[in-house]
Short mmCIF file of C-alpha atoms and ligand atoms in Angstrom, two decimals:
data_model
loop_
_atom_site.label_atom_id
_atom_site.label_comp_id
_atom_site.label_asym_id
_atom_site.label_seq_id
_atom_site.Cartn_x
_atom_site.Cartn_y
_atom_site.Cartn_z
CA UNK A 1 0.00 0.00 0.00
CA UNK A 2 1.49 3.36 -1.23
CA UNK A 3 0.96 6.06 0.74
CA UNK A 4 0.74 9.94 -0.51
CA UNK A 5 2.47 12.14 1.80
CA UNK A 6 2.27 16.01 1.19
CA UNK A 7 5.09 17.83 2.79
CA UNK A 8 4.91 21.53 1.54
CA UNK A 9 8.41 23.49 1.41
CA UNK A 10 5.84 26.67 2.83
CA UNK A 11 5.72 30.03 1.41
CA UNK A 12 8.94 31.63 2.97
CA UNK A 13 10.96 28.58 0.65
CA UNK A 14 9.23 30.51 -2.49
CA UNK A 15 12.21 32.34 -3.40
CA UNK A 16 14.34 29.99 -4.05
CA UNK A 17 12.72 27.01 -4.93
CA UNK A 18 9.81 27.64 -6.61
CA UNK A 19 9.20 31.87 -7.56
CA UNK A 20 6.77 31.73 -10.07
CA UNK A 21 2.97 30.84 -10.42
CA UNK A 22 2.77 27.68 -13.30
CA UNK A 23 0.49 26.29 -15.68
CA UNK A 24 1.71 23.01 -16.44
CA UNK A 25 2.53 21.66 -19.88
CA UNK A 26 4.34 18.41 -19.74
CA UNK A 27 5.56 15.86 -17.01
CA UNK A 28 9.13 15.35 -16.70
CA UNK A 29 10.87 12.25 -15.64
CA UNK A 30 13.83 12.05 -13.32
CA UNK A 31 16.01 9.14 -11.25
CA UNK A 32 17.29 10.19 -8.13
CA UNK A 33 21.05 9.33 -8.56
CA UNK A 34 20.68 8.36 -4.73
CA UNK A 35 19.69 5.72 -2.40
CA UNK A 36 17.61 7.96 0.00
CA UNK A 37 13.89 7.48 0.29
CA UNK A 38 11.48 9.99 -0.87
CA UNK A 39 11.15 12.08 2.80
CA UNK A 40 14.78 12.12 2.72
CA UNK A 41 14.99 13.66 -0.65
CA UNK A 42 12.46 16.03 -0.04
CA UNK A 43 14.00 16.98 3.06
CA UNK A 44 17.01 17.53 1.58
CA UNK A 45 15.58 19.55 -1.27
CA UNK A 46 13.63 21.79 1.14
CA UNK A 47 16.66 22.33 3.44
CA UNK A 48 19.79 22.93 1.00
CA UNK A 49 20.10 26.87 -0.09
CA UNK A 50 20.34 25.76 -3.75
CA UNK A 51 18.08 27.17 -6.10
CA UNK A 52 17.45 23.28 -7.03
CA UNK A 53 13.64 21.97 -6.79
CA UNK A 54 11.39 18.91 -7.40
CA UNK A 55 7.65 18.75 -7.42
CA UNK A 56 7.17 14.89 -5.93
CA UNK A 57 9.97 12.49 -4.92
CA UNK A 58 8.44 8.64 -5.24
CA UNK A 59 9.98 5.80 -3.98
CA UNK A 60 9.15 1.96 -2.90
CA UNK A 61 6.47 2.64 -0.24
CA UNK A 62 5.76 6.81 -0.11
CA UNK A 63 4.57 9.35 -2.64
CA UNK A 64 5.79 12.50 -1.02
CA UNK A 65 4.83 16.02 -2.76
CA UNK A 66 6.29 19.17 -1.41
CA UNK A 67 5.57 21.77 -4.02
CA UNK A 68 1.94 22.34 -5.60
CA UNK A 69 1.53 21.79 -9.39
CA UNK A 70 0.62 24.98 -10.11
CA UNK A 71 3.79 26.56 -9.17
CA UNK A 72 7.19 26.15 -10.96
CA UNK A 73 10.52 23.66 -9.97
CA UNK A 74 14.09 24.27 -10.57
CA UNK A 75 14.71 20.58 -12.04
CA UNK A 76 15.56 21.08 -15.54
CA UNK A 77 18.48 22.67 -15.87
CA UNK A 78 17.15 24.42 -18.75
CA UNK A 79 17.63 28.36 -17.01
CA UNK A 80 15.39 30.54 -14.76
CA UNK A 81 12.95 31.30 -17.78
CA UNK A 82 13.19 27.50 -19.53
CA UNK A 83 10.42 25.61 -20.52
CA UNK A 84 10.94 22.83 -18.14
CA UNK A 85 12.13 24.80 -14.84
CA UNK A 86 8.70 26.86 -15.71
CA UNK A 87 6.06 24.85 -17.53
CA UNK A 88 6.89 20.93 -16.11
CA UNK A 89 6.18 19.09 -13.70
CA UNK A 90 8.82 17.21 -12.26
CA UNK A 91 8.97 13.61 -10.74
CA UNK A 92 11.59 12.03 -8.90
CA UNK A 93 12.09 8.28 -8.90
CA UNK A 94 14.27 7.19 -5.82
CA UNK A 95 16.82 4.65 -5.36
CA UNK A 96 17.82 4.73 -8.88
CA UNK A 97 21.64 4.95 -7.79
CA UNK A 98 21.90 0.95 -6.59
CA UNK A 99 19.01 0.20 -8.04
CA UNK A 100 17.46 -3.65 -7.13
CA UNK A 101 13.91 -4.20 -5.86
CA UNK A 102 13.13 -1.26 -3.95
CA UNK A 103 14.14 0.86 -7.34
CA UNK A 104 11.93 -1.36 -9.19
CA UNK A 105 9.40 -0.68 -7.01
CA UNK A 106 9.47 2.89 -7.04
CA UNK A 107 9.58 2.81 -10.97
CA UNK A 108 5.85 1.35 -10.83
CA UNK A 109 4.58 3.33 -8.39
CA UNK A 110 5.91 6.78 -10.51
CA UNK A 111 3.99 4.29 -13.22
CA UNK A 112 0.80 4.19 -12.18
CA UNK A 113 0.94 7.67 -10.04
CA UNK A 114 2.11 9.68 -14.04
CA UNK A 115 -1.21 7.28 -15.08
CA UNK A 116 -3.30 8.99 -12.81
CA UNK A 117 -1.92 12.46 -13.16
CA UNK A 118 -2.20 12.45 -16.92
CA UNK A 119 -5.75 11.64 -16.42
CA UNK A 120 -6.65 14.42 -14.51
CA UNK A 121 -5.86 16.27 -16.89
CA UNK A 122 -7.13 14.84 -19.81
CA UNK A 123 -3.17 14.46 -21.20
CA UNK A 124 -1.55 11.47 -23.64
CA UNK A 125 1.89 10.13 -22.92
CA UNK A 126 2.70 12.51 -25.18
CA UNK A 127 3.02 14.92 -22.41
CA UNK A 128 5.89 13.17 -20.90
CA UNK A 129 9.24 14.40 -20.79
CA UNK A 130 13.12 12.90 -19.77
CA UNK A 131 15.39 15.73 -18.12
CA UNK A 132 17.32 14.91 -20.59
CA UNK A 133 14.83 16.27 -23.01
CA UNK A 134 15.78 19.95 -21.23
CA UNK A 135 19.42 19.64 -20.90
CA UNK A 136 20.59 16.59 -21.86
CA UNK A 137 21.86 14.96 -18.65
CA UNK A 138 21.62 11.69 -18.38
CA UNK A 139 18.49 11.59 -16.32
CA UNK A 140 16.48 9.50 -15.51
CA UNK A 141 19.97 7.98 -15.79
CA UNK A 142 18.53 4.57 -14.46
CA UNK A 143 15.99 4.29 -17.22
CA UNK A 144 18.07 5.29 -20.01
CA UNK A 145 21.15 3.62 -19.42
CA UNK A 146 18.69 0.31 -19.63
CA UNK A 147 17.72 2.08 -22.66
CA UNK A 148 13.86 1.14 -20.53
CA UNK A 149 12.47 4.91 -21.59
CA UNK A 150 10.17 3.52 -24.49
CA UNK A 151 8.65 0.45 -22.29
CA UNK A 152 8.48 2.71 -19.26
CA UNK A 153 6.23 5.16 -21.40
CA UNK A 154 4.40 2.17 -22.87
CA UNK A 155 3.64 1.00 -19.05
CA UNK A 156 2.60 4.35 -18.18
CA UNK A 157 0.01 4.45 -21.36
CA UNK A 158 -1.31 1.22 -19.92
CA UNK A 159 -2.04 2.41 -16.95
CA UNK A 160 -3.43 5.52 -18.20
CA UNK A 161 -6.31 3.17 -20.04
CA UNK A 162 -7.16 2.21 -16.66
CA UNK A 163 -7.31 5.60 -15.06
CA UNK A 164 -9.64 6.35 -18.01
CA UNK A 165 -12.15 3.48 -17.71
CA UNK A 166 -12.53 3.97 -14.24
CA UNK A 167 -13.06 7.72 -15.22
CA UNK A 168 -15.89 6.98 -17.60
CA UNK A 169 -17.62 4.20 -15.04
CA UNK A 170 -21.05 5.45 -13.78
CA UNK A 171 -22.55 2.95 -11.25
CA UNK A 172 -26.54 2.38 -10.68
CA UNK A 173 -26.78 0.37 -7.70
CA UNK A 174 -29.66 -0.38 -5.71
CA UNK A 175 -29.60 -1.75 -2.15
CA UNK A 176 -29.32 -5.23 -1.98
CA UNK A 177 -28.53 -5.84 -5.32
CA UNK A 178 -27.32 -9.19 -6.50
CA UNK A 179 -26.75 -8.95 -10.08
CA UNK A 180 -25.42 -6.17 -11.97
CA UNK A 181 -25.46 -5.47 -15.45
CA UNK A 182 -23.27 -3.16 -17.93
CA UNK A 183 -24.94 -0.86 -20.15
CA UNK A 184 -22.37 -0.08 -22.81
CA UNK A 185 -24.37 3.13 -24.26
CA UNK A 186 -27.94 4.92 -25.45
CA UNK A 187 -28.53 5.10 -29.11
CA UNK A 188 -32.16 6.28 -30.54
CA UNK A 189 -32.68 3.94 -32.92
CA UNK A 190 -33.68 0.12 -31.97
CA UNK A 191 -31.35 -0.68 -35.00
CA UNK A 192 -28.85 1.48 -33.65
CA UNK A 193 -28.77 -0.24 -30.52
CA UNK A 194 -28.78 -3.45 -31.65
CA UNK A 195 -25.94 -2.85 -33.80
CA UNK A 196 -24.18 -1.61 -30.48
CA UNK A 197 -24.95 -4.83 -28.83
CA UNK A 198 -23.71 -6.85 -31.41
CA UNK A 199 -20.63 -5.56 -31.09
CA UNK A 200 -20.40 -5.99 -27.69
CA UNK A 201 -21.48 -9.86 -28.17
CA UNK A 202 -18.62 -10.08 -30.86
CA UNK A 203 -15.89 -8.60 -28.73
CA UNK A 204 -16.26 -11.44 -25.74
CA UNK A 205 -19.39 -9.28 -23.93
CA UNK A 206 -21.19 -12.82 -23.10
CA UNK A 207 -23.10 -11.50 -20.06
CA UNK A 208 -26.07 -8.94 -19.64
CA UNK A 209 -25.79 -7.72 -23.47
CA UNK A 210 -29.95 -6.31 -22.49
CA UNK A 211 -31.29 -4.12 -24.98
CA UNK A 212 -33.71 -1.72 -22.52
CA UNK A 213 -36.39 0.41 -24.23
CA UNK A 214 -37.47 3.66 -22.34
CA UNK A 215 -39.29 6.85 -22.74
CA UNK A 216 -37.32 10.11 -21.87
ZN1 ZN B 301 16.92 14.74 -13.46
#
């Protein structure tokens, strides 16, 4: 069970970590180069004097955010006014350094957490960035030097199918109720809606294909 953990860096940490007001455009990617867990990194990142920020450090148990999305990090190394220190959000996947099963773990939890966050806001995978995209260091240096970045995206854009089905689910259920059935759409023709049901037969839908006429 993965736990979400905000830890805010506060207002009076503004200055230098995180000036400006943001309106994300993109999600970037980044491995730790450490073996500290995410409270440790944040910590770190909150504490130093470095005008160096992340958004969210993830690792094999904790999600930990410290600054809001809708104000800037200094992650990119792409200068003060650069796309990615200004318009992206950044994620931090710990343990990358040694790497082994708490790493791996971590990876899937920055998997399905990028899932969910791309949902929310209606984005493709297309929105996803490496640091390296910004200023080509070898970051996340984990992923790449696997040469993992294509299956990584490819596991986030499965997850993301999920986030959206679950999106799209609208539930009926009365008290008590001991069968449940899935209506896949309305359609105002009979034909219409049998054609819809046919479908649904044809594609492995064995159960509760019911075709239910009503007045509206
Ligand atoms: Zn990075």
């Amino acid at each position: 069970m993965v736990q979400f953990i905000e830890k805010w860096i506060g207002s009076a940490q503004y200055a230098k970590k995180s000036p400006y007001a943001m309106k994300a455009e993109t999600i970037t990617v980044h491995n730790t180069a450490n073996d500290a867990s995410a409270l440790r990194e944040i910590d770190y990142m909150t504490t130093n004097d470095r005008y160096v920020s992340f958004h969210t450090a993830i690792d094999d148990v904790s999600i930990v955010q410290a600054i809001p999305y809708t104000r800037n990090a200094f992650h990119a190394g792409d200068g003060a006014n650069g796309e990615g220190n200004r318009s992206s959000i950044s994620i931090e996947i710990c343990y990358s350094k040694s790497g082994g099963a708490r790493y791996k773990q971590a990876e899937e939890n920055a998997v399905q957490y990028i899932a969910v966050l791309l949902a929310e806001r209606n984005w493709g995978v297309d929105r996803l960035r490496q640091h390296y995209h910004w200023s080509k260091k070898n970051c996340p240096h984990r992923i790449r030097d696997e040469k993992r970045w294509a299956s990584f995206v490819a596991r986030i854009e499965a997850a993301l199918r999920t986030q959206r089905f679950h999106q799209h689910m609208h539930y009926s259920v009365v008290e008590g109720a001991n069968a449940f059935r899935v209506q896949s759409g309305k359609y105002t023709t009979k034909e219409a809606a049998e054609q819809a049901a046919g479908k649904a037969l044809a594609s492995g839908a064995l159960h509760y294909v019911t075709i239910i006429g009503v007045k509206e």
